[in-house]
Short mmCIF file of C-alpha atoms in Angstrom, two decimals:
data_model
loop_
_atom_site.label_atom_id
_atom_site.label_comp_id
_atom_site.label_asym_id
_atom_site.label_seq_id
_atom_site.Cartn_x
_atom_site.Cartn_y
_atom_site.Cartn_z
CA UNK A 1 95.07 102.64 117.91
CA UNK A 2 91.99 103.19 117.62
CA UNK A 3 92.47 102.02 114.34
CA UNK A 4 89.10 102.90 113.99
CA UNK A 5 90.04 105.69 115.98
CA UNK A 6 90.36 108.01 113.22
CA UNK A 7 91.99 108.26 109.97
CA UNK A 8 94.65 105.78 110.73
CA UNK A 9 97.27 106.33 108.34
CA UNK A 10 100.83 107.07 108.65
CA UNK A 11 103.60 107.53 106.23
CA UNK A 12 106.26 106.53 108.62
CA UNK A 13 104.28 103.70 110.06
CA UNK A 14 100.90 102.35 109.37
CA UNK A 15 99.01 105.07 111.20
CA UNK A 16 99.02 108.76 111.72
CA UNK A 17 97.00 108.46 114.84
CA UNK A 18 99.98 107.72 117.07
CA UNK A 19 101.64 110.98 116.09
CA UNK A 20 98.41 112.90 115.89
CA UNK A 21 97.15 112.04 119.30
CA UNK A 22 100.28 111.49 121.25
CA UNK A 23 99.82 107.73 121.65
CA UNK A 24 103.47 106.99 120.98
CA UNK A 25 105.23 104.15 122.79
CA UNK A 26 108.70 104.43 124.26
CA UNK A 27 111.27 104.82 121.45
CA UNK A 28 112.61 101.49 120.28
CA UNK A 29 110.32 99.36 122.38
CA UNK A 30 107.16 97.69 121.00
CA UNK A 31 104.01 98.69 122.89
CA UNK A 32 102.75 96.03 125.19
CA UNK A 33 99.56 94.33 123.97
CA UNK A 34 96.51 95.69 125.65
CA UNK A 35 93.73 93.25 125.03
CA UNK A 36 90.35 94.73 125.97
CA UNK A 37 88.19 92.56 128.11
CA UNK A 38 85.07 94.03 126.56
CA UNK A 39 85.10 91.24 123.99
CA UNK A 40 84.62 87.64 125.07
CA UNK A 41 86.82 86.69 122.08
CA UNK A 42 89.72 88.95 123.02
CA UNK A 43 91.87 86.07 124.30
CA UNK A 44 90.63 83.38 121.94
CA UNK A 45 92.93 84.28 119.06
CA UNK A 46 96.11 84.62 121.13
CA UNK A 47 95.45 81.26 122.78
CA UNK A 48 94.79 79.59 119.44
CA UNK A 49 98.08 80.81 118.01
CA UNK A 50 100.08 79.90 121.14
CA UNK A 51 98.83 76.32 121.28
CA UNK A 52 100.38 75.22 117.90
CA UNK A 53 103.78 76.70 118.99
CA UNK A 54 103.54 74.79 122.26
CA UNK A 55 102.48 71.62 120.43
CA UNK A 56 105.43 71.83 118.00
CA UNK A 57 107.87 72.37 120.92
CA UNK A 58 106.49 69.39 122.86
CA UNK A 59 106.61 67.19 119.80
CA UNK A 60 110.17 68.21 119.19
CA UNK A 61 111.14 67.49 122.82
CA UNK A 62 109.50 64.11 122.77
CA UNK A 63 110.82 63.08 119.34
CA UNK A 64 114.44 64.00 120.00
CA UNK A 65 114.64 63.21 123.72
CA UNK A 66 116.62 59.97 122.96
CA UNK A 67 119.42 62.13 121.52
CA UNK A 68 119.98 64.16 124.64
CA UNK A 69 118.49 67.13 126.42
CA UNK A 70 120.45 69.73 124.45
CA UNK A 71 119.42 68.27 121.10
CA UNK A 72 115.79 67.95 122.16
CA UNK A 73 115.66 71.52 123.41
CA UNK A 74 117.34 72.93 120.34
CA UNK A 75 114.89 71.17 118.06
CA UNK A 76 111.96 72.17 120.25
CA UNK A 77 112.69 75.90 120.08
CA UNK A 78 113.45 75.69 116.36
CA UNK A 79 110.11 74.01 115.74
CA UNK A 80 108.25 76.63 117.80
CA UNK A 81 110.01 79.33 115.80
CA UNK A 82 108.90 77.81 112.47
CA UNK A 83 105.28 77.54 113.60
CA UNK A 84 105.30 81.07 115.05
CA UNK A 85 106.73 82.50 111.84
CA UNK A 86 104.19 80.54 109.73
CA UNK A 87 101.36 81.99 111.79
CA UNK A 88 102.66 85.58 111.40
CA UNK A 89 102.37 85.10 107.61
CA UNK A 90 98.91 83.59 107.97
CA UNK A 91 97.72 86.54 110.10
CA UNK A 92 99.32 89.02 107.67
CA UNK A 93 96.94 87.65 105.04
CA UNK A 94 94.11 89.15 107.06
CA UNK A 95 91.78 86.13 106.97
CA UNK A 96 88.30 87.56 107.55
CA UNK A 97 87.07 84.49 109.44
CA UNK A 98 89.96 84.73 111.90
CA UNK A 99 89.68 88.47 112.76
CA UNK A 100 86.66 88.03 115.14
CA UNK A 101 88.69 85.60 117.24
CA UNK A 102 91.01 88.44 118.14
CA UNK A 103 88.37 91.06 118.67
CA UNK A 104 89.38 93.03 115.57
CA UNK A 105 92.19 93.47 113.06
CA UNK A 106 94.04 95.90 115.33
CA UNK A 107 94.41 93.23 118.02
CA UNK A 108 95.18 90.58 115.42
CA UNK A 109 98.08 92.70 114.14
CA UNK A 110 99.38 93.05 117.68
CA UNK A 111 99.47 89.30 118.04
CA UNK A 112 101.13 89.12 114.58
CA UNK A 113 103.88 91.48 115.80
CA UNK A 114 104.52 89.60 119.01
CA UNK A 115 104.57 86.28 117.14
CA UNK A 116 107.35 87.72 114.95
CA UNK A 117 109.31 88.85 117.98
CA UNK A 118 108.82 85.49 119.66
CA UNK A 119 109.99 83.70 116.49
CA UNK A 120 113.14 85.85 116.47
CA UNK A 121 113.93 84.97 120.13
CA UNK A 122 113.30 81.26 119.44
CA UNK A 123 115.49 81.31 116.32
CA UNK A 124 118.35 82.80 118.35
CA UNK A 125 117.99 80.02 120.92
CA UNK A 126 117.86 77.41 118.20
CA UNK A 127 121.02 78.85 116.62
CA UNK A 128 122.85 78.85 119.99
CA UNK A 129 121.83 75.27 120.82
CA UNK A 130 121.99 73.85 117.33
CA UNK A 131 121.74 70.04 117.54
CA UNK A 132 124.77 68.11 116.18
CA UNK A 133 123.74 64.91 114.44
CA UNK A 134 126.80 64.56 112.20
CA UNK A 135 127.67 61.13 113.64
CA UNK A 136 124.04 59.96 113.52
CA UNK A 137 122.94 60.86 110.02
CA UNK A 138 123.87 59.89 106.54
CA UNK A 139 124.78 63.27 105.02
CA UNK A 140 123.49 64.11 101.56
CA UNK A 141 124.26 67.01 99.23
CA UNK A 142 120.60 68.14 99.50
CA UNK A 143 120.87 68.00 103.27
CA UNK A 144 124.00 70.13 103.22
CA UNK A 145 122.29 72.65 100.98
CA UNK A 146 119.34 72.73 103.38
CA UNK A 147 121.75 73.40 106.26
CA UNK A 148 123.41 76.27 104.44
CA UNK A 149 120.01 77.67 103.37
CA UNK A 150 118.82 77.61 106.97
CA UNK A 151 121.89 79.54 108.10
CA UNK A 152 121.30 82.17 105.40
CA UNK A 153 117.62 82.49 106.14
CA UNK A 154 118.26 82.75 109.91
CA UNK A 155 120.58 85.74 109.58
CA UNK A 156 118.34 87.57 107.06
CA UNK A 157 115.16 86.92 109.06
CA UNK A 158 116.90 88.10 112.19
CA UNK A 159 117.70 91.41 110.50
CA UNK A 160 114.20 91.92 109.14
CA UNK A 161 112.47 91.04 112.43
CA UNK A 162 114.85 93.45 114.22
CA UNK A 163 113.91 96.19 111.77
CA UNK A 164 110.27 95.54 112.46
CA UNK A 165 110.83 95.56 116.20
CA UNK A 166 113.07 98.64 116.31
CA UNK A 167 111.29 100.67 113.67
CA UNK A 168 111.71 103.56 116.09
CA UNK A 169 115.37 103.34 116.95
CA UNK A 170 116.18 103.29 120.65
CA UNK A 171 117.23 106.43 122.57
CA UNK A 172 117.55 108.65 119.45
CA UNK A 173 113.92 108.50 118.34
CA UNK A 174 114.86 108.04 114.66
CA UNK A 175 112.11 106.24 112.79
CA UNK A 176 112.57 104.08 109.76
CA UNK A 177 110.38 105.34 106.93
CA UNK A 178 107.24 103.30 106.48
CA UNK A 179 107.88 102.73 102.78
CA UNK A 180 111.33 101.17 103.56
CA UNK A 181 109.92 99.17 106.43
CA UNK A 182 107.09 97.77 104.27
CA UNK A 183 109.43 96.97 101.36
CA UNK A 184 111.71 94.98 103.65
CA UNK A 185 108.80 93.35 105.35
CA UNK A 186 107.62 91.82 102.08
CA UNK A 187 110.78 89.63 101.94
CA UNK A 188 109.71 87.83 105.13
CA UNK A 189 107.77 85.22 103.23
CA UNK A 190 110.59 84.52 100.74
CA UNK A 191 113.04 83.94 103.60
CA UNK A 192 110.54 81.79 105.40
CA UNK A 193 110.28 79.69 102.23
CA UNK A 194 114.00 79.06 102.52
CA UNK A 195 113.46 78.00 106.17
CA UNK A 196 110.80 75.56 104.98
CA UNK A 197 113.29 74.21 102.42
CA UNK A 198 115.75 73.77 105.27
CA UNK A 199 113.31 71.80 107.41
CA UNK A 200 112.23 69.69 104.43
CA UNK A 201 115.70 68.53 103.38
CA UNK A 202 118.05 68.89 106.36
CA UNK A 203 119.51 65.47 107.29
CA UNK A 204 117.92 63.86 110.36
CA UNK A 205 118.69 60.63 112.23
CA UNK A 206 117.18 57.47 110.79
CA UNK A 207 114.17 56.10 112.60
CA UNK A 208 112.83 59.45 113.84
CA UNK A 209 109.01 59.50 114.24
CA UNK A 210 107.71 61.30 111.09
CA UNK A 211 104.73 62.84 112.95
CA UNK A 212 106.87 65.73 114.12
CA UNK A 213 108.06 66.60 110.62
CA UNK A 214 104.58 66.25 109.20
CA UNK A 215 103.33 68.91 111.62
CA UNK A 216 106.22 71.23 110.85
CA UNK A 217 105.88 70.77 107.11
CA UNK A 218 102.14 71.44 107.25
CA UNK A 219 102.67 74.78 109.03
CA UNK A 220 105.58 75.62 106.73
CA UNK A 221 103.53 75.07 103.57
CA UNK A 222 100.59 76.99 105.08
CA UNK A 223 102.83 79.96 105.85
CA UNK A 224 104.33 80.03 102.34
CA UNK A 225 100.83 79.75 100.71
CA UNK A 226 99.59 82.59 102.90
CA UNK A 227 102.52 84.79 101.81
CA UNK A 228 101.92 84.01 98.14
CA UNK A 229 98.24 84.85 98.54
CA UNK A 230 99.07 88.16 100.30
CA UNK A 231 101.59 89.25 97.72
CA UNK A 232 100.09 87.96 94.43
CA UNK A 233 96.35 87.22 94.81
CA UNK A 234 94.91 89.40 97.58
CA UNK A 235 95.63 92.76 95.79
CA UNK A 236 93.46 91.63 92.88
CA UNK A 237 90.74 89.81 94.84
CA UNK A 238 90.18 92.25 97.68
CA UNK A 239 90.62 95.71 96.24
CA UNK A 240 87.59 97.50 94.82
CA UNK A 241 87.74 100.38 92.42
CA UNK A 242 86.28 103.76 93.37
CA UNK A 243 86.48 107.25 91.96
CA UNK A 244 86.74 110.49 93.83
CA UNK A 245 83.40 112.19 93.46
CA UNK A 246 83.98 115.04 95.93
CA UNK A 247 87.02 116.44 97.71
CA UNK A 248 87.02 119.24 100.24
CA UNK A 249 89.35 120.76 102.82
CA UNK A 250 88.61 121.81 106.41
CA UNK A 251 91.71 123.12 108.10
CA UNK A 252 94.28 120.32 107.82
CA UNK A 253 91.65 117.64 107.19
CA UNK A 254 90.81 116.44 103.68
CA UNK A 255 87.40 114.86 103.16
CA UNK A 256 86.98 112.47 100.26
CA UNK A 257 83.73 111.07 98.94
CA UNK A 258 84.28 107.96 96.85
CA UNK A 259 81.83 106.36 94.43
CA UNK A 260 82.21 102.67 93.47
CA UNK A 261 82.97 101.89 89.85
CA UNK A 262 81.67 98.36 90.09
CA UNK A 263 80.32 96.21 92.90
CA UNK A 264 79.87 98.31 96.03
CA UNK A 265 81.59 97.47 99.33
CA UNK A 266 79.44 96.48 102.32
CA UNK A 267 80.48 97.74 105.73
CA UNK A 268 79.17 98.55 109.20
CA UNK A 269 79.47 102.03 110.70
CA UNK A 270 82.72 102.27 112.63
CA UNK A 271 84.78 100.01 110.37
CA UNK A 272 87.87 101.05 108.41
CA UNK A 273 89.44 100.22 105.09
CA UNK A 274 92.82 100.46 103.31
CA UNK A 275 93.07 103.16 100.61
CA UNK A 276 95.58 103.59 97.79
CA UNK A 277 95.61 105.85 94.75
CA UNK A 278 98.20 104.55 92.24
CA UNK A 279 97.05 106.98 89.55
CA UNK A 280 98.10 109.81 91.83
CA UNK A 281 101.40 108.24 92.84
CA UNK A 282 99.99 107.08 96.21
CA UNK A 283 100.38 103.35 95.74
CA UNK A 284 101.08 102.46 99.37
CA UNK A 285 97.86 101.31 101.06
CA UNK A 286 96.95 103.28 104.24
CA UNK A 287 94.10 102.47 106.63
CA UNK A 288 91.41 105.01 107.40
CA UNK A 289 88.12 104.88 109.28
CA UNK A 290 85.07 105.11 107.05
CA UNK A 291 83.43 108.34 108.23
CA UNK A 292 79.97 107.61 106.75
CA UNK A 293 77.19 105.09 107.17
CA UNK A 294 76.32 102.72 104.30
CA UNK A 295 74.38 104.47 101.53
CA UNK A 296 72.16 103.11 98.72
CA UNK A 297 74.60 104.23 96.02
CA UNK A 298 77.58 102.57 97.77
CA UNK A 299 79.48 105.85 98.18
CA UNK A 300 81.62 106.30 101.25
CA UNK A 301 83.51 109.09 102.95
CA UNK A 302 86.98 109.36 104.48
CA UNK A 303 88.12 112.32 106.58
CA UNK A 304 91.89 112.33 106.69
CA UNK A 305 93.99 114.66 108.73
CA UNK A 306 97.38 115.80 107.25
CA UNK A 307 100.09 114.44 109.50
CA UNK A 308 102.64 112.97 107.16
CA UNK A 309 103.88 113.17 103.59
CA UNK A 310 101.22 110.76 102.28
CA UNK A 311 98.25 112.53 103.90
CA UNK A 312 99.62 116.05 103.28
CA UNK A 313 99.85 115.29 99.55
CA UNK A 314 96.17 114.39 99.15
CA UNK A 315 94.77 117.84 98.33
CA UNK A 316 97.48 118.49 95.71
CA UNK A 317 97.36 115.01 94.09
CA UNK A 318 93.73 113.87 94.14
CA UNK A 319 91.11 115.37 91.83
CA UNK A 320 87.47 114.64 91.10
CA UNK A 321 87.51 111.52 88.91
CA UNK A 322 90.78 110.12 90.22
CA UNK A 323 90.62 106.35 90.53
CA UNK A 324 91.39 104.92 93.93
CA UNK A 325 91.32 101.40 95.33
CA UNK A 326 89.71 100.40 98.64
CA UNK A 327 90.29 97.16 100.56
CA UNK A 328 88.06 96.23 103.46
CA UNK A 329 86.13 96.58 105.58
CA UNK A 330 87.88 95.70 108.85
CA UNK A 331 87.31 96.29 112.52
CA UNK A 332 84.70 95.46 115.12
CA UNK A 333 83.93 98.85 116.66
CA UNK A 334 80.16 98.77 116.84
CA UNK A 335 78.01 100.77 119.25
CA UNK A 336 75.05 98.47 118.67
CA UNK A 337 76.85 95.95 120.85
CA UNK A 338 76.58 98.38 123.72
CA UNK A 339 73.91 99.16 126.32
CA UNK A 340 70.93 101.49 126.46
CA UNK A 341 72.94 104.48 127.64
CA UNK A 342 76.16 105.45 125.87
CA UNK A 343 78.80 108.16 125.92
CA UNK A 344 80.80 108.69 122.75
CA UNK A 345 84.05 110.52 123.47
CA UNK A 346 86.17 111.62 120.52
CA UNK A 347 89.58 113.37 120.51
CA UNK A 348 90.53 115.26 117.38
CA UNK A 349 90.17 113.25 114.12
CA UNK A 350 88.92 110.39 116.36
CA UNK A 351 85.45 111.74 115.51
CA UNK A 352 85.38 109.71 112.29
CA UNK A 353 83.76 106.49 113.51
CA UNK A 354 81.25 108.49 115.51
CA UNK A 355 80.27 110.41 112.37
CA UNK A 356 79.46 107.12 110.68
CA UNK A 357 77.50 106.02 113.75
CA UNK A 358 75.59 109.29 113.95
CA UNK A 359 74.67 109.14 110.27
CA UNK A 360 73.33 105.62 110.79
CA UNK A 361 71.01 106.60 113.65
CA UNK A 362 67.36 106.41 112.77
CA UNK A 363 64.21 107.82 114.41
CA UNK A 364 63.60 104.34 115.88
CA UNK A 365 66.92 104.35 117.81
CA UNK A 366 66.06 104.17 121.48
CA UNK A 367 69.52 104.31 123.06
CA UNK A 368 70.34 107.45 125.02
CA UNK A 369 73.60 108.72 123.47
CA UNK A 370 75.66 111.80 124.28
CA UNK A 371 78.73 112.61 122.11
CA UNK A 372 81.60 114.84 123.28
CA UNK A 373 84.05 115.92 120.63
CA UNK A 374 87.33 117.47 121.90
CA UNK A 375 89.28 119.63 119.49
CA UNK A 376 92.08 122.20 119.94
CA UNK A 377 90.43 124.84 117.73
CA UNK A 378 87.05 125.31 116.20
CA UNK A 379 88.50 124.74 112.70
CA UNK A 380 89.31 121.13 113.69
CA UNK A 381 85.67 120.29 114.29
CA UNK A 382 84.40 118.36 111.26
CA UNK A 383 81.12 116.69 110.51
CA UNK A 384 78.98 119.17 112.48
CA UNK A 385 76.25 118.98 109.85
CA UNK A 386 76.08 115.21 110.26
CA UNK A 387 75.80 115.54 114.02
CA UNK A 388 73.15 118.26 113.88
CA UNK A 389 71.09 116.15 111.48
CA UNK A 390 71.32 113.14 113.76
CA UNK A 391 70.25 115.19 116.76
CA UNK A 392 67.29 116.61 114.82
CA UNK A 393 66.32 113.16 113.66
CA UNK A 394 66.57 111.46 117.03
CA UNK A 395 65.87 113.22 120.34
CA UNK A 396 67.78 110.53 122.22
CA UNK A 397 71.07 111.73 120.61
CA UNK A 398 72.89 114.86 121.80
CA UNK A 399 76.37 116.22 121.30
CA UNK A 400 78.73 119.01 122.22
CA UNK A 401 82.06 120.25 120.92
CA UNK A 402 84.78 121.16 123.48
CA UNK A 403 87.30 123.57 121.96
CA UNK A 404 90.28 123.35 124.38
CA UNK A 405 91.90 126.57 123.23
CA UNK A 406 88.73 128.39 124.23
CA UNK A 407 87.06 126.17 126.85
CA UNK A 408 90.04 124.53 128.52
CA UNK A 409 90.73 120.80 128.84
CA UNK A 410 87.90 118.35 129.17
CA UNK A 411 87.83 117.03 132.69
CA UNK A 412 85.92 114.20 134.32
CA UNK A 413 83.91 116.74 136.34
CA UNK A 414 82.89 118.57 133.19
CA UNK A 415 81.93 115.35 131.43
CA UNK A 416 79.78 114.29 134.42
CA UNK A 417 78.00 117.60 134.30
CA UNK A 418 77.39 117.48 130.54
CA UNK A 419 76.08 113.91 130.21
CA UNK A 420 72.31 113.81 130.78
CA UNK A 421 72.45 110.47 132.68
CA UNK A 422 74.66 108.83 135.28
CA UNK A 423 77.95 107.81 133.67
CA UNK A 424 78.33 104.77 135.99
CA UNK A 425 75.20 103.39 134.32
CA UNK A 426 76.49 103.89 130.76
CA UNK A 427 78.98 102.49 128.31
CA UNK A 428 81.85 104.75 127.25
CA UNK A 429 83.00 104.45 123.65
CA UNK A 430 86.33 106.16 123.07
CA UNK A 431 88.31 107.17 120.02
CA UNK A 432 91.30 109.49 120.33
CA UNK A 433 94.58 109.96 122.22
CA UNK A 434 95.41 107.55 125.00
CA UNK A 435 96.21 110.48 127.34
CA UNK A 436 92.67 111.81 127.04
CA UNK A 437 91.15 108.44 127.72
CA UNK A 438 93.37 107.68 130.71
CA UNK A 439 92.90 111.12 132.25
CA UNK A 440 89.10 110.95 131.95
CA UNK A 441 88.82 107.42 133.30
CA UNK A 442 91.11 108.26 136.25
CA UNK A 443 88.96 111.29 137.03
CA UNK A 444 85.67 109.39 136.72
CA UNK A 445 86.95 106.69 139.06
CA UNK A 446 87.86 109.34 141.63
CA UNK A 447 84.31 110.71 141.36
CA UNK A 448 82.72 107.25 141.69
CA UNK A 449 81.42 107.43 138.11
CA UNK A 450 83.35 104.61 136.47
CA UNK A 451 81.44 103.57 133.30
CA UNK A 452 79.87 100.13 133.05
CA UNK A 453 82.14 99.30 130.14
CA UNK A 454 84.82 101.11 128.16
CA UNK A 455 85.13 100.30 124.48
CA UNK A 456 87.99 101.31 122.21
CA UNK A 457 90.32 99.99 119.61
CA UNK A 458 94.10 100.30 119.51
CA UNK A 459 95.78 103.28 117.82
CA UNK A 460 99.14 101.68 117.11
CA UNK A 461 98.55 99.46 114.13
CA UNK A 462 101.83 98.07 112.81
#
């Protein structure tokens, strides 16, 4: 995405950026996770969520090995499925202390998605190799109820995970509306609670080592608690009230300035937040990059391009004084983690994090920074006042706007000529369509000007 990458909303999924900038994966297939190596923590989170699944599977194999290979394998994959599903619910709660382990919320949600897909595959295997302990257990009515509940939950979860996976239907390109997808997604926790009931009360052979069930039950309870927190508590604890203090329109981009009603939100330039406006009938939360640096009065700005029903409705539904709710901040897109020479490359509405960065630059900033903003038409160029003020304030910062309808496509050769230092000695921070990034990097490599590091966040969010 660059989730940060721009106003990241979408009506039909979580983000407009995929449609806006052409970063759309093959219809019906989930995009492969692309973990950036620019963060030393990029692989920590995925490893940490994989280990409990592996541990549960190994415990299941070892505990039920005396009952035969088929029974042990069936229990092992079922246990891994339960732990994977529990962790999807835990990650969906957006725990702030866990986000850094994945290198950002965008990557954490990628792992969340693949955990759900893995759980679906493991559930299918468990269903196909379901252990038969009828001759080895003393059946109880509660155990039979747990067995039936597990069957019900399996089929329902399978349907919901399939909806999440094939949100864009294969071959025909039809996309399930985001509102319907999100509504169905909220039942995941309830169905998982039924799975936990199943594992608590299903009849098992006498004398089985209880360690295995203790581990499964602990993860099961943690997953249910995380779901309850997400659905019932988080909306009240995490959302802050703001009011619309200014609203303006530039082409198809709506710029909102929001003023806090109570305690202000603290954020770093480049982060994003979820926005909803229930008073205006826009109750679904959508993520957008904060397009301003922190200010003394706590006000913040969002620049949102109209790409779907939700975003197109903003100018007609929001007014000065309208109450909105903001949840965040999220993301780890921070140029201060980069080197002394930096290139900021923005495509379209991908300028938003760079506007926040530019506003935060002070006279004391010693990094050499050159920003290139690519737009189709001059009307799409937003935030020019912010960029001019930053350039006047700090001589180490420069920028240019490339209007492709007038100037032609940005090429690697043109970028090399525009940047006032050697690109191979600089960090490239990117926010925009994947095609732009890939084309520029390919051209730079051919010219022997591969940047020291390339930093970006994912566009595809859900």
